[in-house]
């Protein structure tokens, strides 16, 4: 495989002066032109992962270990100012809430042009380029829209503006943090189509964060499953769906409602994610895992290769045998 | 925009009608009448009665009121009993004084207040924040007349930097005008600085927590760019409301400071009118102040639309 454009190694972040760990020893690589899907429940650390890579962690959260290597350069070793220069040029991010992510008193065109201006593009050219970008993200009548304000646009249109802002940076890596979650279902599909199209056209290297496995199936090449701040499993998307190795991944898949399944209660995962301040000593999924053994509560499993391109953090990954449906039911 | 303005102006007229009624009615609640100030104590009851007749004070209240409304609808605020001149002329003569005092005080208060508020917000919970907040609390708590007197004692009497009081029109001597206006304007501004600084800080802190600030950060903008282009324009919306209140207070409420610095402004005119029961001056002055307040509020409403595009639709 080629050298990854982005490589995160052993990323650990803590809260409240180190007493609470949010992300623990998270590692993954992103190949150029690849889409890495990141899934996990609320509070699993998905957004913290995105903000860590961007260098935008909230003040209370500290990165205590780990390297974030972008195109051969460790961002974590840079001064905050040098890291900032990477944002809006090498790194760009699309946020979850298009309703609040745009400045309400600034024309949307200016909010895009601002990124272009930073690259030294003169104002007039930046204005023209902004219109081109609006066309790229399929905003109708872009010449008029650039002069509009966010409140004049729908949620879907605002998310398109956010995408235009991200594209304006022409980034090496684009991070999309639940970009469709806050939108209506039909608009979700449109935005997803647009992102997929732009990714293909431009060969974007994309980290796509979501809690929706359906979305993952549509867009991702590989998938990273986060559970309670740790990587549970990482594998190509087909293997995640066809041959999941971690019991949590399997439980997640089982909980997707299916339209042709006989009617009944929706499948859920028993129990809840351990609370952030009270993580168990061993495997964090142990309390909810139907395959739990004594050892699971003693030591936390390391992420181990199951095959050449699939790794799971479980003492007894499923291997290649058939899923044990009855154990999950 | 035109409809928005029309609605505001219509509303202003309703308020004016109410204020004019109240400013007419309020003097009937105060004991005494202008004859006491006009005639000395040896005046015979006949003299008093004749004066009351001349001033129309012996008419039924309803007639006096209709008379008053008839005149103000013609733009005539009446004739001052004591000054023996038209109230309109007396107010207009003093208006430049009040306007320059309020204008300079407002400018000082806004510049100092907004900058102090930004410094505090950017350094939230660190020492510059604490210094600004303590100073702001001091500014809000110190009585303005005391501060004025202290400034006179220090800067005028002891060091002779500024005159102890009085007013020089700007048309006569711009430097002298500045000299005469600096101390009273500073005194007036101190309280308002505290007010504006606290408001700016609170508003800025709220804005800096918004998602679009994170977006700006994700664009790789510098902290200064984020503050100036994304933070401040949003934070200024509520500050504008405060600035409107402050402007109103400065235009109408500089009475005590005008007294302390012997400045012949509108506030002093009204106080004089109240003390001598000079009814037309009281009524005309109050009505005039109401017009000023409404004008300031209307200006603030229009400025809102300029600062915040979301206002234009409503």
GROMACS .gro file of N, CA, C and O in nm, chain A residues 51 54 56 59 84-85 87-89 91-93 95 97 100-107 110-112 114-115 118 149 151-152 162 165, chain B residues 122 126 210-223 225-226 229-234 237 306-313:
model
  264
   51UNK      N    1  -1.172   1.643   1.615
   51UNK     CA    2  -1.116   1.768   1.666
   51UNK      C    3  -0.968   1.752   1.699
   51UNK      O    4  -0.889   1.846   1.684
   54UNK      N    5  -0.778   1.793   1.382
   54UNK     CA    6  -0.781   1.933   1.339
   54UNK      C    7  -0.696   2.022   1.430
   54UNK      O    8  -0.661   2.134   1.394
   56UNK      N    9  -0.826   2.119   1.718
   56UNK     CA   10  -0.932   2.209   1.767
   56UNK      C   11  -0.994   2.159   1.897
   56UNK      O   12  -1.108   2.191   1.927
   59UNK      N   13  -1.060   2.353   2.531
   59UNK     CA   14  -0.952   2.381   2.626
   59UNK      C   15  -0.938   2.274   2.734
   59UNK      O   16  -0.829   2.241   2.776
   84UNK      N   17  -0.231   2.566   1.310
   84UNK     CA   18  -0.340   2.649   1.261
   84UNK      C   19  -0.324   2.676   1.111
   84UNK      O   20  -0.421   2.674   1.036
   85UNK      N   21  -0.198   2.697   1.067
   85UNK     CA   22  -0.176   2.722   0.925
   85UNK      C   23  -0.215   2.603   0.839
   85UNK      O   24  -0.245   2.619   0.720
   87UNK      N   25  -0.477   2.420   0.899
   87UNK     CA   26  -0.624   2.422   0.886
   87UNK      C   27  -0.661   2.521   0.776
   87UNK      O   28  -0.599   2.625   0.760
   88UNK      N   29  -0.765   2.487   0.701
   88UNK     CA   30  -0.805   2.576   0.593
   88UNK      C   31  -0.711   2.568   0.475
   88UNK      O   32  -0.726   2.640   0.377
   89UNK      N   33  -0.609   2.481   0.482
   89UNK     CA   34  -0.526   2.456   0.364
   89UNK      C   35  -0.509   2.305   0.346
   89UNK      O   36  -0.564   2.248   0.253
   91UNK      N   37  -0.594   2.078   0.590
   91UNK     CA   38  -0.699   2.012   0.667
   91UNK      C   39  -0.827   2.093   0.659
   91UNK      O   40  -0.824   2.215   0.673
   92UNK      N   41  -0.938   2.027   0.636
   92UNK     CA   42  -1.065   2.098   0.643
   92UNK      C   43  -1.167   2.008   0.710
   92UNK      O   44  -1.150   1.886   0.715
   93UNK      N   45  -1.271   2.071   0.763
   93UNK     CA   46  -1.370   1.993   0.838
   93UNK      C   47  -1.511   2.044   0.811
   93UNK      O   48  -1.535   2.163   0.798
   95UNK      N   49  -1.893   2.030   0.975
   95UNK     CA   50  -1.951   2.002   1.106
   95UNK      C   51  -2.093   1.949   1.096
   95UNK      O   52  -2.156   1.951   0.991
   97UNK      N   53  -2.374   2.055   1.259
   97UNK     CA   54  -2.489   2.144   1.269
   97UNK      C   55  -2.479   2.259   1.170
   97UNK      O   56  -2.425   2.365   1.202
  100UNK      N   57  -2.593   2.624   1.284
  100UNK     CA   58  -2.518   2.714   1.373
  100UNK      C   59  -2.372   2.729   1.333
  100UNK      O   60  -2.300   2.807   1.393
  101UNK      N   61  -2.329   2.652   1.232
  101UNK     CA   62  -2.186   2.652   1.200
  101UNK      C   63  -2.145   2.770   1.113
  101UNK      O   64  -2.026   2.793   1.091
  102UNK      N   65  -2.243   2.847   1.064
  102UNK     CA   66  -2.210   2.963   0.982
  102UNK      C   67  -2.234   3.091   1.061
  102UNK      O   68  -2.327   3.099   1.142
  103UNK      N   69  -2.150   3.190   1.033
  103UNK     CA   70  -2.163   3.320   1.099
  103UNK      C   71  -2.290   3.390   1.050
  103UNK      O   72  -2.302   3.419   0.932
  104UNK      N   73  -2.386   3.418   1.142
  104UNK     CA   74  -2.515   3.470   1.098
  104UNK      C   75  -2.512   3.611   1.040
  104UNK      O   76  -2.605   3.650   0.969
  105UNK      N   77  -2.408   3.689   1.069
  105UNK     CA   78  -2.410   3.828   1.021
  105UNK      C   79  -2.311   3.850   0.906
  105UNK      O   80  -2.280   3.963   0.872
  106UNK      N   81  -2.262   3.741   0.847
  106UNK     CA   82  -2.166   3.755   0.737
  106UNK      C   83  -2.225   3.687   0.613
  106UNK      O   84  -2.284   3.581   0.623
  107UNK      N   85  -2.209   3.752   0.497
  107UNK     CA   86  -2.261   3.692   0.374
  107UNK      C   87  -2.195   3.557   0.350
  107UNK      O   88  -2.074   3.543   0.372
  110UNK      N   89  -1.884   3.548   0.143
  110UNK     CA   90  -1.764   3.598   0.211
  110UNK      C   91  -1.703   3.492   0.302
  110UNK      O   92  -1.582   3.490   0.324
  111UNK      N   93  -1.791   3.406   0.357
  111UNK     CA   94  -1.741   3.303   0.448
  111UNK      C   95  -1.661   3.198   0.372
  111UNK      O   96  -1.575   3.131   0.429
  112UNK      N   97  -1.692   3.183   0.244
  112UNK     CA   98  -1.613   3.092   0.161
  112UNK      C   99  -1.487   3.164   0.112
  112UNK      O  100  -1.375   3.112   0.121
  114UNK      N  101  -1.325   3.394   0.237
  114UNK     CA  102  -1.228   3.412   0.346
  114UNK      C  103  -1.118   3.306   0.341
  114UNK      O  104  -1.000   3.336   0.365
  115UNK      N  105  -1.158   3.183   0.310
  115UNK     CA  106  -1.061   3.073   0.304
  115UNK      C  107  -0.969   3.093   0.183
  115UNK      O  108  -0.848   3.073   0.191
  118UNK      N  109  -0.713   3.369   0.230
  118UNK     CA  110  -0.600   3.325   0.313
  118UNK      C  111  -0.488   3.266   0.230
  118UNK      O  112  -0.372   3.269   0.268
  149UNK      N  113  -2.744   3.567   0.327
  149UNK     CA  114  -2.701   3.539   0.464
  149UNK      C  115  -2.750   3.400   0.503
  149UNK      O  116  -2.847   3.350   0.445
  151UNK      N  117  -2.934   3.282   0.732
  151UNK     CA  118  -3.074   3.261   0.770
  151UNK      C  119  -3.167   3.254   0.649
  151UNK      O  120  -3.282   3.215   0.661
  152UNK      N  121  -3.115   3.294   0.534
  152UNK     CA  122  -3.197   3.288   0.413
  152UNK      C  123  -3.189   3.151   0.346
  152UNK      O  124  -3.255   3.128   0.246
  162UNK      N  125  -2.111   2.491   0.378
  162UNK     CA  126  -2.002   2.436   0.461
  162UNK      C  127  -1.908   2.350   0.377
  162UNK      O  128  -1.786   2.353   0.394
  165UNK      N  129  -1.692   2.569   0.176
  165UNK     CA  130  -1.584   2.624   0.259
  165UNK      C  131  -1.471   2.522   0.270
  165UNK      O  132  -1.353   2.554   0.256
  451UNK      N  133  -1.163   3.802   2.601
  451UNK     CA  134  -1.054   3.725   2.540
  451UNK      C  135  -0.966   3.662   2.649
  451UNK      O  136  -0.912   3.554   2.631
  455UNK      N  137  -0.876   3.524   3.351
  455UNK     CA  138  -0.736   3.554   3.384
  455UNK      C  139  -0.730   3.696   3.438
  455UNK      O  140  -0.830   3.766   3.446
  539UNK      N  141  -1.999   2.991   2.035
  539UNK     CA  142  -2.088   2.946   1.928
  539UNK      C  143  -2.013   2.859   1.828
  539UNK      O  144  -1.891   2.867   1.814
  540UNK      N  145  -2.089   2.779   1.758
  540UNK     CA  146  -2.030   2.687   1.660
  540UNK      C  147  -1.954   2.759   1.550
  540UNK      O  148  -1.852   2.710   1.503
  541UNK      N  149  -2.005   2.875   1.507
  541UNK     CA  150  -1.939   2.938   1.392
  541UNK      C  151  -1.800   2.990   1.427
  541UNK      O  152  -1.718   3.011   1.338
  542UNK      N  153  -1.772   3.009   1.553
  542UNK     CA  154  -1.635   3.045   1.593
  542UNK      C  155  -1.543   2.926   1.570
  542UNK      O  156  -1.430   2.941   1.522
  543UNK      N  157  -1.594   2.806   1.599
  543UNK     CA  158  -1.515   2.685   1.574
  543UNK      C  159  -1.493   2.669   1.423
  543UNK      O  160  -1.386   2.629   1.379
  544UNK      N  161  -1.597   2.700   1.345
  544UNK     CA  162  -1.582   2.695   1.199
  544UNK      C  163  -1.470   2.788   1.155
  544UNK      O  164  -1.384   2.750   1.075
  545UNK      N  165  -1.471   2.910   1.210
  545UNK     CA  166  -1.367   3.008   1.175
  545UNK      C  167  -1.230   2.954   1.213
  545UNK      O  168  -1.132   2.969   1.139
  546UNK      N  169  -1.224   2.887   1.328
  546UNK     CA  170  -1.099   2.828   1.374
  546UNK      C  171  -1.055   2.717   1.278
  546UNK      O  172  -0.938   2.703   1.246
  547UNK      N  173  -1.153   2.640   1.230
  547UNK     CA  174  -1.121   2.531   1.137
  547UNK      C  175  -1.072   2.583   1.003
  547UNK      O  176  -1.011   2.512   0.926
  548UNK      N  177  -1.104   2.711   0.974
  548UNK     CA  178  -1.055   2.772   0.850
  548UNK      C  179  -0.910   2.816   0.864
  548UNK      O  180  -0.851   2.867   0.768
  549UNK      N  181  -0.855   2.805   0.983
  549UNK     CA  182  -0.717   2.844   1.004
  549UNK      C  183  -0.698   2.993   1.021
  549UNK      O  184  -0.587   3.044   1.006
  550UNK      N  185  -0.806   3.065   1.054
  550UNK     CA  186  -0.792   3.209   1.076
  550UNK      C  187  -0.717   3.233   1.206
  550UNK      O  188  -0.722   3.153   1.298
  551UNK      N  189  -0.646   3.347   1.213
  551UNK     CA  190  -0.576   3.380   1.337
  551UNK      C  191  -0.678   3.424   1.441
  551UNK      O  192  -0.792   3.458   1.409
  552UNK      N  193  -0.633   3.424   1.565
  552UNK     CA  194  -0.723   3.461   1.675
  552UNK      C  195  -0.778   3.603   1.656
  552UNK      O  196  -0.895   3.629   1.680
  554UNK      N  197  -0.819   3.762   1.368
  554UNK     CA  198  -0.917   3.760   1.260
  554UNK      C  199  -1.051   3.705   1.309
  554UNK      O  200  -1.157   3.757   1.274
  555UNK      N  201  -1.043   3.600   1.389
  555UNK     CA  202  -1.167   3.540   1.441
  555UNK      C  203  -1.242   3.641   1.526
  555UNK      O  204  -1.362   3.661   1.512
  558UNK      N  205  -1.358   3.956   1.281
  558UNK     CA  206  -1.451   3.929   1.172
  558UNK      C  207  -1.572   3.847   1.215
  558UNK      O  208  -1.679   3.857   1.156
  559UNK      N  209  -1.553   3.760   1.315
  559UNK     CA  210  -1.663   3.671   1.351
  559UNK      C  211  -1.717   3.698   1.492
  559UNK      O  212  -1.837   3.691   1.515
  560UNK      N  213  -1.627   3.727   1.586
  560UNK     CA  214  -1.672   3.748   1.724
  560UNK      C  215  -1.742   3.882   1.742
  560UNK      O  216  -1.861   3.888   1.772
  561UNK      N  217  -1.667   3.988   1.717
  561UNK     CA  218  -1.717   4.122   1.748
  561UNK      C  219  -1.848   4.159   1.675
  561UNK      O  220  -1.941   4.207   1.740
  562UNK      N  221  -1.857   4.139   1.543
  562UNK     CA  222  -1.982   4.180   1.476
  562UNK      C  223  -2.106   4.114   1.538
  562UNK      O  224  -2.212   4.175   1.544
  563UNK      N  225  -2.091   3.992   1.585
  563UNK     CA  226  -2.204   3.925   1.649
  563UNK      C  227  -2.225   3.976   1.791
  563UNK      O  228  -2.339   3.989   1.836
  566UNK      N  229  -2.435   4.319   1.864
  566UNK     CA  230  -2.580   4.334   1.853
  566UNK      C  231  -2.644   4.371   1.987
  566UNK      O  232  -2.713   4.473   1.997
  635UNK      N  233  -2.889   4.732   1.030
  635UNK     CA  234  -2.760   4.747   0.962
  635UNK      C  235  -2.660   4.644   1.013
  635UNK      O  236  -2.579   4.592   0.937
  636UNK      N  237  -2.668   4.613   1.144
  636UNK     CA  238  -2.569   4.523   1.204
  636UNK      C  239  -2.609   4.377   1.186
  636UNK      O  240  -2.526   4.291   1.159
  637UNK      N  241  -2.737   4.348   1.201
  637UNK     CA  242  -2.782   4.209   1.198
  637UNK      C  243  -2.880   4.188   1.083
  637UNK      O  244  -2.994   4.233   1.089
  638UNK      N  245  -2.837   4.117   0.978
  638UNK     CA  246  -2.923   4.099   0.860
  638UNK      C  247  -3.053   4.026   0.893
  638UNK      O  248  -3.150   4.040   0.819
  639UNK      N  249  -3.056   3.951   1.003
  639UNK     CA  250  -3.178   3.876   1.035
  639UNK      C  251  -3.292   3.968   1.074
  639UNK      O  252  -3.408   3.931   1.067
  640UNK      N  253  -3.261   4.091   1.117
  640UNK     CA  254  -3.365   4.184   1.162
  640UNK      C  255  -3.447   4.236   1.044
  640UNK      O  256  -3.565   4.264   1.057
  641UNK      N  257  -3.386   4.244   0.927
  641UNK     CA  258  -3.451   4.310   0.814
  641UNK      C  259  -3.583   4.246   0.772
  641UNK      O  260  -3.670   4.312   0.721
  642UNK      N  261  -3.592   4.117   0.792
  642UNK     CA  262  -3.712   4.048   0.745
  642UNK      C  263  -3.834   4.079   0.829
  642UNK      O  264  -3.945   4.080   0.782
   0.00000   0.00000   0.00000
